[in-house]
């Protein structure tokens, strides 16, 4: 499935906007429950998503982007918006980083696939560039993960959340 340049840019702006909104929601929730360390991580992700969105919008220039309805996007869910696992207010920094990393990997894979499928040379170029930027985010998150202690137990092993027999 090939995108026109305006379609691709509209998707990219939507992807980054949705990611920033999700991370902001998570940061606010973490702060409300005094999980300040994880809130700070999500606020960093908000800034990264907003910066990427703003960079994309500055490239748009005079190109008129289509105003797509939710059902017109070519994904079932925006690539940088993972599941609900990060909405547990007890989430630890390591798990929050893993969640953010998985989102960035999905975005990287999305941009890579668009670039591979596109017949438009500018879409190919931009998709490759955006995938590379997402790869840098994954690398940064890998470094954060390496510095962050992994909890000794997973959420699955937590008696407060684990399903009871």
Coordinates of C-alpha atoms in Angstrom, one line a residue:
X1 CA 0.0 0.0 0.0
X2 CA 1.6 3.2 -1.2
X3 CA 1.1 6.6 0.3
X4 CA 1.2 10.0 -1.4
X5 CA 3.5 12.5 0.3
X6 CA 0.6 14.4 1.9
X7 CA -1.0 11.2 3.1
X8 CA 2.3 10.0 4.6
X9 CA 2.9 13.3 6.3
X10 CA -0.7 13.4 7.7
X11 CA -0.1 9.9 9.2
X12 CA 3.3 10.9 10.6
X13 CA 1.9 14.0 12.3
X14 CA -1.0 12.0 13.7
X15 CA 1.3 9.3 15.0
X16 CA 3.5 11.8 16.9
X17 CA 0.5 13.7 18.2
X18 CA -1.2 10.6 19.5
X19 CA 2.1 9.4 21.1
X20 CA 2.5 12.7 22.9
X21 CA -1.1 12.7 24.1
X22 CA -0.7 9.1 25.4
X23 CA 2.5 9.8 27.2
X24 CA 1.1 13.0 28.7
X25 CA -1.9 11.1 30.0
X26 CA 0.4 8.5 31.5
X27 CA 2.7 11.1 33.1
X28 CA -0.3 12.9 34.7
X29 CA -1.6 9.6 36.1
X30 CA 1.8 8.7 37.5
X31 CA 2.1 12.1 39.2
X32 CA -1.4 11.8 40.7
X33 CA -0.2 8.6 42.3
X34 CA 3.2 10.1 43.3
X35 CA 5.1 7.8 41.0
X36 CA 7.3 10.8 40.1
X37 CA 10.2 8.9 38.6
X38 CA 8.0 7.2 36.0
X39 CA 6.1 10.4 35.5
X40 CA 9.4 12.1 34.6
X41 CA 10.2 9.4 32.1
X42 CA 6.8 9.8 30.4
X43 CA 7.2 13.6 30.3
X44 CA 10.5 13.0 28.4
X45 CA 8.7 10.9 25.9
X46 CA 6.1 13.7 25.5
X47 CA 8.8 16.1 24.6
X48 CA 10.4 13.7 22.1
X49 CA 7.1 13.1 20.4
X50 CA 6.2 16.8 20.3
X51 CA 9.7 17.6 18.9
X52 CA 9.3 15.0 16.2
X53 CA 5.8 16.2 15.3
X54 CA 7.0 19.8 15.2
X55 CA 9.9 18.8 12.9
X56 CA 7.5 17.0 10.6
X57 CA 5.1 19.9 10.5
X58 CA 7.9 22.3 9.7
X59 CA 8.7 20.1 6.7
X60 CA 5.1 20.2 5.5
X61 CA 5.5 23.8 4.5
X62 CA 2.8 24.7 2.0
X63 CA 1.8 21.1 1.3
X64 CA -1.9 20.7 2.2
X65 CA -2.4 17.6 4.3
X66 CA -5.6 15.6 4.0
X67 CA -7.9 15.8 7.1
X68 CA -8.3 12.1 7.7
X69 CA -11.1 10.6 9.8
X70 CA -10.1 7.9 12.3
X71 CA -11.2 5.1 10.1
X72 CA -9.1 6.4 7.1
X73 CA -5.7 5.9 8.8
X74 CA -3.9 2.9 7.5
X75 CA -3.3 1.3 10.9
X76 CA -5.6 -0.3 13.4
X77 CA -4.0 1.7 16.2
X78 CA -1.3 4.4 16.0
X79 CA 2.1 2.6 16.1
X80 CA 3.4 4.5 19.1
X81 CA 0.4 3.8 21.2
X82 CA 0.8 0.5 23.1
X83 CA -1.6 -1.4 25.2
X84 CA -3.0 -0.5 28.6
X85 CA -0.1 -2.1 30.7
X86 CA 1.4 1.3 31.4
X87 CA -1.8 2.6 33.0
X88 CA -1.0 0.7 36.2
X89 CA -0.1 3.4 38.7
X90 CA 2.3 1.0 40.4
X91 CA 4.4 0.6 37.3
X92 CA 8.1 0.7 37.9
X93 CA 10.5 2.7 35.9
X94 CA 12.0 -0.4 34.1
X95 CA 8.5 -1.4 32.9
X96 CA 7.6 2.1 31.8
X97 CA 10.8 2.2 29.8
X98 CA 10.0 -1.2 28.2
X99 CA 6.6 0.1 27.3
X100 CA 8.0 3.3 25.7
X101 CA 10.6 1.2 23.9
X102 CA 8.0 -1.1 22.4
X103 CA 6.1 1.9 21.2
X104 CA 9.1 3.3 19.6
X105 CA 10.0 0.0 17.9
X106 CA 6.4 -0.2 16.5
X107 CA 6.8 3.4 15.1
X108 CA 10.2 2.5 13.6
X109 CA 8.7 -0.6 12.0
X110 CA 5.8 1.4 10.7
X111 CA 8.0 4.0 9.0
X112 CA 10.3 1.3 7.6
X113 CA 7.4 -0.6 6.1
X114 CA 6.0 2.6 4.5
X115 CA 9.4 3.3 3.0
X116 CA 9.7 -0.2 1.6
X117 CA 6.2 -0.2 0.1
X118 CA 6.2 3.3 -1.3
X119 CA 6.7 4.1 -5.0
X120 CA 7.1 7.8 -4.2
X121 CA 10.9 8.6 -3.8
X122 CA 10.2 11.5 -1.3
X123 CA 8.0 9.2 0.8
X124 CA 10.7 6.6 0.7
X125 CA 13.3 9.1 1.8
X126 CA 11.3 10.6 4.6
X127 CA 10.0 7.2 5.9
X128 CA 13.6 6.0 6.0
X129 CA 14.7 9.1 7.9
X130 CA 11.8 8.9 10.3
X131 CA 12.5 5.2 10.9
X132 CA 16.1 6.2 11.7
X133 CA 15.0 8.8 14.2
X134 CA 12.7 6.3 15.9
X135 CA 15.7 3.9 16.0
X136 CA 17.7 6.6 17.8
X137 CA 14.8 6.8 20.4
X138 CA 15.0 3.0 20.8
X139 CA 18.8 3.3 21.4
X140 CA 18.2 6.0 24.0
X141 CA 15.6 3.9 25.7
X142 CA 18.0 0.9 25.7
X143 CA 20.6 3.1 27.5
X144 CA 18.0 4.2 30.0
X145 CA 17.0 0.5 30.5
X146 CA 20.6 -0.5 31.0
X147 CA 20.9 2.2 33.8
X148 CA 17.6 1.3 35.4
X149 CA 17.3 -1.6 37.8
X150 CA 15.0 -4.4 36.7
X151 CA 12.5 -5.2 39.4
X152 CA 13.0 -8.6 40.9
X153 CA 9.4 -9.6 40.2
X154 CA 7.2 -9.0 37.2
X155 CA 3.7 -7.6 37.4
X156 CA 2.5 -11.2 36.6
X157 CA 4.0 -12.3 39.9
X158 CA 2.5 -9.5 41.9
X159 CA -0.1 -10.9 44.2
X160 CA -2.2 -7.7 44.0
X161 CA -2.6 -8.1 40.3
X162 CA -2.1 -11.7 39.5
X163 CA -5.2 -13.7 38.7
X164 CA -6.4 -15.8 41.6
X165 CA -7.1 -19.5 41.2

